[in-house]
């Protein structure tokens, strides 16, 4: 039988099989996709084949080819990747301007990782109830940056039930990844959309203004028929992996559109003369913050900026 991985705890996997039952599954020996060096060979969202052992347990015999995936550098093994989820219809990033703060650099790294597979991206700005007029105006300025490059943006307050219907609409009929820093309200938002899920929620550390991990393992939930959401543990940093320097600008849609106008076909958009991308930054067509993210990734700067 074939099935889809709903949850991974490291050695055991919950697999929703084609007979509509969920089996506790494990692997025998090493099971890897060719060419992949990751800390988790099987990811939530993976399609697999299984062999039944009894009414509740099975063995995963094969990982079927992935349509796409979201990957980041492993925190412990920097030479390897860690796959957050596979076979997605869209990637949703939950961000907050305060308590905790999500940087534009972090947002851009997430978008690039999704764009490398042309996975549509959504940014949800949560906790707008904590912001005064100045903060809301700042969100609107940020939304303008991402609207221009085709990223869907929503303003919500999970705590005050503002914008929840808009989130439900954007998730409907799709398999979506929910990601973001710990404490941005992923689980709270998920509980409002589908109360039966009952994800644990946690407080923010006042000392560091950072969230406390409440989601321990990535897990996929069926919110409604044909609508699935993958909730993931909070991400502290997002190291780019599997993207070469010379192809990085391909994953900035606004840069990709101008590449043919640069004087040199292999322009890095850093030091070359008559660079259409740098000219677009100078005249305000490309956001300066996006260009700063591009340069910082190439130079290997801190991935939490």
Short mmCIF file of C-alpha atoms in Angstrom, two decimals:
data_model
loop_
_atom_site.label_atom_id
_atom_site.label_comp_id
_atom_site.label_asym_id
_atom_site.label_seq_id
_atom_site.Cartn_x
_atom_site.Cartn_y
_atom_site.Cartn_z
CA UNK A 1 0.00 0.00 0.00
CA UNK A 2 0.96 3.61 -0.39
CA UNK A 3 0.51 6.20 2.31
CA UNK A 4 1.44 9.68 3.49
CA UNK A 5 3.56 10.49 6.53
CA UNK A 6 1.55 12.49 9.08
CA UNK A 7 4.09 12.56 11.91
CA UNK A 8 7.71 11.66 12.53
CA UNK A 9 9.16 11.12 15.98
CA UNK A 10 12.57 10.00 14.75
CA UNK A 11 12.17 6.25 14.71
CA UNK A 12 8.39 5.80 14.35
CA UNK A 13 6.09 7.41 11.80
CA UNK A 14 2.32 7.86 11.64
CA UNK A 15 1.29 6.95 8.10
CA UNK A 16 -2.16 7.62 6.64
CA UNK A 17 -2.59 4.73 4.21
CA UNK A 18 -4.80 4.43 1.15
CA UNK A 19 -7.26 2.31 3.18
CA UNK A 20 -7.85 5.50 5.28
CA UNK A 21 -6.29 3.94 8.39
CA UNK A 22 -3.34 5.40 10.30
CA UNK A 23 -0.51 2.93 10.93
CA UNK A 24 2.47 3.18 13.28
CA UNK A 25 5.34 2.55 10.89
CA UNK A 26 9.10 2.14 11.09
CA UNK A 27 11.91 1.43 8.67
CA UNK A 28 14.21 -1.53 8.34
CA UNK A 29 17.85 -0.64 7.71
CA UNK A 30 18.86 2.55 5.92
CA UNK A 31 16.24 4.14 3.73
CA UNK A 32 17.31 7.23 1.82
CA UNK A 33 16.48 9.06 -1.36
CA UNK A 34 19.38 9.09 -3.81
CA UNK A 35 21.55 12.18 -3.55
CA UNK A 36 20.06 13.35 -0.23
CA UNK A 37 22.13 14.00 2.87
CA UNK A 38 19.63 14.89 5.54
CA UNK A 39 19.21 14.28 9.24
CA UNK A 40 15.67 13.02 8.57
CA UNK A 41 15.47 10.69 5.56
CA UNK A 42 11.66 10.56 5.91
CA UNK A 43 9.77 13.83 6.32
CA UNK A 44 6.17 14.74 7.12
CA UNK A 45 4.27 14.93 3.83
CA UNK A 46 6.36 12.21 2.20
CA UNK A 47 4.52 9.64 0.14
CA UNK A 48 5.73 6.14 1.00
CA UNK A 49 4.99 2.49 0.34
CA UNK A 50 4.31 0.31 3.36
CA UNK A 51 4.07 -3.38 4.16
CA UNK A 52 1.58 -4.25 6.90
CA UNK A 53 2.76 -6.25 9.90
CA UNK A 54 -0.58 -6.33 11.71
CA UNK A 55 -3.74 -4.21 12.09
CA UNK A 56 -1.90 -1.23 13.54
CA UNK A 57 1.77 -1.46 12.53
CA UNK A 58 3.67 -1.40 9.25
CA UNK A 59 7.14 -1.17 7.73
CA UNK A 60 8.06 1.63 5.32
CA UNK A 61 9.66 -0.03 2.31
CA UNK A 62 10.18 2.94 -0.03
CA UNK A 63 10.08 6.75 -0.12
CA UNK A 64 8.38 7.87 -3.32
CA UNK A 65 9.91 10.79 -5.30
CA UNK A 66 9.11 14.22 -3.83
CA UNK A 67 7.38 16.94 -5.82
CA UNK A 68 9.05 19.57 -3.62
CA UNK A 69 10.20 20.20 -0.06
CA UNK A 70 11.28 22.92 2.37
CA UNK A 71 14.77 22.35 3.73
CA UNK A 72 17.13 24.18 6.06
CA UNK A 73 20.61 23.56 7.38
CA UNK A 74 20.67 21.11 10.25
CA UNK A 75 21.39 22.94 13.52
CA UNK A 76 23.73 20.16 14.69
CA UNK A 77 25.21 18.93 11.39
CA UNK A 78 25.83 22.02 9.24
CA UNK A 79 26.88 19.94 6.23
CA UNK A 80 23.48 18.25 6.18
CA UNK A 81 19.96 19.47 5.70
CA UNK A 82 16.81 18.97 7.72
CA UNK A 83 13.59 18.71 5.72
CA UNK A 84 10.70 20.54 7.36
CA UNK A 85 8.03 19.04 5.09
CA UNK A 86 7.53 17.60 1.60
CA UNK A 87 4.97 17.66 -1.24
CA UNK A 88 3.44 21.04 -0.37
CA UNK A 89 0.87 23.23 -2.12
CA UNK A 90 2.01 26.32 -0.24
CA UNK A 91 4.40 27.49 2.48
CA UNK A 92 2.96 29.72 5.20
CA UNK A 93 5.24 31.79 7.44
CA UNK A 94 3.76 33.17 10.66
CA UNK A 95 5.62 36.31 11.75
CA UNK A 96 5.34 38.92 14.49
CA UNK A 97 6.86 42.40 14.69
CA UNK A 98 7.17 42.14 18.43
CA UNK A 99 7.12 39.58 21.19
CA UNK A 100 9.03 37.92 19.50
CA UNK A 101 10.40 39.93 16.58
CA UNK A 102 10.76 38.31 13.16
CA UNK A 103 13.46 39.94 11.01
CA UNK A 104 13.11 40.69 7.31
CA UNK A 105 16.24 38.61 6.73
CA UNK A 106 14.56 35.57 8.24
CA UNK A 107 11.43 36.16 6.15
CA UNK A 108 13.52 36.41 2.96
CA UNK A 109 15.41 33.20 3.70
CA UNK A 110 12.14 31.33 4.12
CA UNK A 111 10.71 32.75 0.89
CA UNK A 112 13.86 31.86 -1.06
CA UNK A 113 13.77 28.27 0.19
CA UNK A 114 10.15 27.94 -0.97
CA UNK A 115 10.75 29.81 -4.23
CA UNK A 116 13.55 27.41 -5.17
CA UNK A 117 10.73 24.88 -5.80
CA UNK A 118 8.24 27.55 -6.92
CA UNK A 119 6.10 26.73 -3.87
CA UNK A 120 3.59 29.61 -3.43
CA UNK A 121 4.27 31.60 -0.27
CA UNK A 122 2.03 33.26 2.31
CA UNK A 123 3.08 35.56 5.15
CA UNK A 124 0.71 35.88 8.10
CA UNK A 125 1.42 38.85 10.37
CA UNK A 126 0.04 37.75 13.75
CA UNK A 127 -0.49 39.62 17.05
CA UNK A 128 -1.64 42.86 15.41
CA UNK A 129 -3.60 43.45 18.63
CA UNK A 130 -0.26 44.24 20.34
CA UNK A 131 0.58 47.04 17.91
CA UNK A 132 -0.25 50.75 17.95
CA UNK A 133 -0.70 52.88 14.82
CA UNK A 134 3.04 53.06 14.19
CA UNK A 135 3.39 49.28 14.31
CA UNK A 136 0.43 48.73 11.95
CA UNK A 137 1.93 51.29 9.55
CA UNK A 138 5.23 49.38 9.67
CA UNK A 139 3.42 46.12 8.80
CA UNK A 140 1.71 47.86 5.88
CA UNK A 141 5.11 49.01 4.58
CA UNK A 142 6.47 45.47 4.83
CA UNK A 143 3.38 44.05 3.12
CA UNK A 144 3.94 46.47 0.23
CA UNK A 145 7.42 44.96 -0.29
CA UNK A 146 6.10 41.41 -0.52
CA UNK A 147 2.87 42.20 -2.39
CA UNK A 148 5.02 43.51 -5.24
CA UNK A 149 6.72 40.12 -5.67
CA UNK A 150 3.54 38.05 -5.54
CA UNK A 151 3.57 36.90 -1.91
CA UNK A 152 0.15 36.78 -0.26
CA UNK A 153 0.10 38.68 3.06
CA UNK A 154 -2.51 38.66 5.83
CA UNK A 155 -2.84 40.62 9.07
CA UNK A 156 -4.41 38.66 11.93
CA UNK A 157 -4.81 38.43 15.67
CA UNK A 158 -5.25 34.79 16.66
CA UNK A 159 -5.93 35.90 20.24
CA UNK A 160 -8.71 38.33 19.26
CA UNK A 161 -10.12 36.21 16.38
CA UNK A 162 -9.28 38.88 13.81
CA UNK A 163 -8.64 37.66 10.26
CA UNK A 164 -9.18 33.97 11.08
CA UNK A 165 -11.67 33.49 8.23
CA UNK A 166 -9.14 34.85 5.74
CA UNK A 167 -6.59 32.30 6.97
CA UNK A 168 -9.13 29.46 6.65
CA UNK A 169 -9.92 30.54 3.08
CA UNK A 170 -6.29 30.58 2.04
CA UNK A 171 -5.71 27.09 3.48
CA UNK A 172 -8.83 25.54 1.96
CA UNK A 173 -8.19 22.57 -0.33
CA UNK A 174 -4.41 22.73 0.04
CA UNK A 175 -1.57 21.08 1.93
CA UNK A 176 0.19 23.92 3.75
CA UNK A 177 3.32 24.17 5.87
CA UNK A 178 3.01 26.36 8.99
CA UNK A 179 6.41 27.71 10.02
CA UNK A 180 8.00 30.54 12.01
CA UNK A 181 9.85 31.34 15.22
CA UNK A 182 8.70 29.83 18.52
CA UNK A 183 6.13 32.11 20.13
CA UNK A 184 4.67 33.71 16.98
CA UNK A 185 1.35 31.92 17.54
CA UNK A 186 1.38 29.03 15.07
CA UNK A 187 -0.38 26.64 17.45
CA UNK A 188 -2.83 29.27 18.70
CA UNK A 189 -3.78 30.11 15.12
CA UNK A 190 -4.17 26.43 14.24
CA UNK A 191 -6.40 25.88 17.27
CA UNK A 192 -8.67 28.75 16.14
CA UNK A 193 -8.94 27.33 12.62
CA UNK A 194 -9.52 23.75 13.78
CA UNK A 195 -10.29 23.56 17.55
CA UNK A 196 -10.36 19.74 17.49
CA UNK A 197 -6.60 19.68 16.90
CA UNK A 198 -5.84 21.06 20.39
CA UNK A 199 -2.20 22.00 19.86
CA UNK A 200 -0.32 23.03 23.01
CA UNK A 201 0.45 26.72 23.33
CA UNK A 202 3.16 28.32 25.42
CA UNK A 203 4.19 31.64 26.93
CA UNK A 204 6.91 33.98 25.75
CA UNK A 205 10.07 34.28 27.83
CA UNK A 206 10.09 37.87 29.14
CA UNK A 207 13.86 37.74 29.52
CA UNK A 208 14.70 37.08 25.88
CA UNK A 209 11.29 37.79 24.29
CA UNK A 210 11.51 34.42 22.58
CA UNK A 211 8.96 31.66 22.41
CA UNK A 212 9.22 28.40 24.26
CA UNK A 213 8.97 25.30 22.05
CA UNK A 214 5.54 23.70 22.45
CA UNK A 215 5.44 21.70 19.20
CA UNK A 216 8.07 18.96 19.52
CA UNK A 217 7.67 17.17 16.19
CA UNK A 218 6.35 18.21 12.80
CA UNK A 219 2.84 16.87 12.35
CA UNK A 220 0.23 17.05 9.59
CA UNK A 221 -3.42 17.59 10.54
CA UNK A 222 -6.55 17.25 8.42
CA UNK A 223 -8.37 20.52 9.03
CA UNK A 224 -11.22 19.54 6.71
CA UNK A 225 -11.59 17.15 3.77
CA UNK A 226 -8.68 17.82 1.34
CA UNK A 227 -7.27 20.57 3.62
CA UNK A 228 -4.10 19.70 5.51
CA UNK A 229 -1.79 21.81 7.68
CA UNK A 230 1.69 20.77 8.77
CA UNK A 231 2.58 22.31 12.14
CA UNK A 232 6.33 22.46 12.79
CA UNK A 233 8.52 23.21 15.83
CA UNK A 234 9.62 26.83 16.04
CA UNK A 235 12.67 27.70 13.95
CA UNK A 236 15.35 29.80 15.60
CA UNK A 237 17.44 30.29 12.46
CA UNK A 238 17.09 29.32 8.83
CA UNK A 239 20.36 28.37 7.16
CA UNK A 240 20.14 28.18 3.37
CA UNK A 241 21.27 24.87 1.90
CA UNK A 242 21.35 23.33 -1.59
CA UNK A 243 21.35 26.73 -3.34
CA UNK A 244 24.48 27.78 -5.25
CA UNK A 245 25.63 31.41 -5.14
CA UNK A 246 25.27 31.84 -8.92
CA UNK A 247 21.63 30.70 -8.85
CA UNK A 248 20.52 32.63 -5.74
CA UNK A 249 19.12 35.62 -7.64
CA UNK A 250 16.83 33.22 -9.56
CA UNK A 251 14.86 32.83 -6.33
CA UNK A 252 14.29 36.57 -5.91
CA UNK A 253 11.44 37.09 -8.43
CA UNK A 254 12.18 40.81 -8.78
CA UNK A 255 15.84 40.08 -9.62
CA UNK A 256 14.99 37.18 -11.89
CA UNK A 257 12.86 39.50 -14.01
CA UNK A 258 15.81 41.85 -14.65
CA UNK A 259 18.70 39.43 -15.17
CA UNK A 260 18.60 39.63 -18.97
CA UNK A 261 19.06 43.42 -18.75
CA UNK A 262 22.42 43.21 -16.93
CA UNK A 263 25.51 43.87 -19.10
CA UNK A 264 27.08 40.52 -18.12
CA UNK A 265 25.08 37.30 -18.47
CA UNK A 266 26.72 35.90 -15.29
CA UNK A 267 26.25 39.10 -13.28
CA UNK A 268 26.35 38.52 -9.52
CA UNK A 269 24.63 41.90 -8.90
CA UNK A 270 27.41 42.85 -6.48
CA UNK A 271 30.29 44.69 -8.19
CA UNK A 272 29.64 44.55 -11.92
CA UNK A 273 29.03 47.73 -13.98
CA UNK A 274 25.70 48.31 -15.74
CA UNK A 275 23.84 45.92 -13.43
CA UNK A 276 20.07 46.25 -13.89
CA UNK A 277 19.42 44.84 -10.40
CA UNK A 278 21.62 47.40 -8.62
CA UNK A 279 20.06 50.18 -10.72
CA UNK A 280 16.59 48.95 -9.68
CA UNK A 281 17.65 49.05 -6.00
CA UNK A 282 18.99 52.60 -6.46
CA UNK A 283 15.76 53.86 -8.03
CA UNK A 284 13.49 52.06 -5.54
CA UNK A 285 12.08 49.40 -7.88
CA UNK A 286 13.67 46.67 -5.76
CA UNK A 287 13.41 46.91 -1.98
CA UNK A 288 16.71 47.73 -0.27
CA UNK A 289 15.94 45.23 2.51
CA UNK A 290 15.55 42.44 -0.07
CA UNK A 291 18.87 43.35 -1.67
CA UNK A 292 20.55 43.40 1.77
CA UNK A 293 19.19 39.87 2.37
CA UNK A 294 20.60 38.76 -0.98
CA UNK A 295 24.07 40.12 -0.18
CA UNK A 296 24.08 38.74 3.37
CA UNK A 297 23.25 35.22 2.12
CA UNK A 298 26.05 35.35 -0.45
CA UNK A 299 28.49 36.59 2.19
CA UNK A 300 27.35 33.93 4.68
CA UNK A 301 26.21 36.41 7.31
CA UNK A 302 24.09 35.59 10.37
CA UNK A 303 20.91 33.90 9.20
CA UNK A 304 18.70 35.44 11.90
CA UNK A 305 19.10 39.04 10.73
#
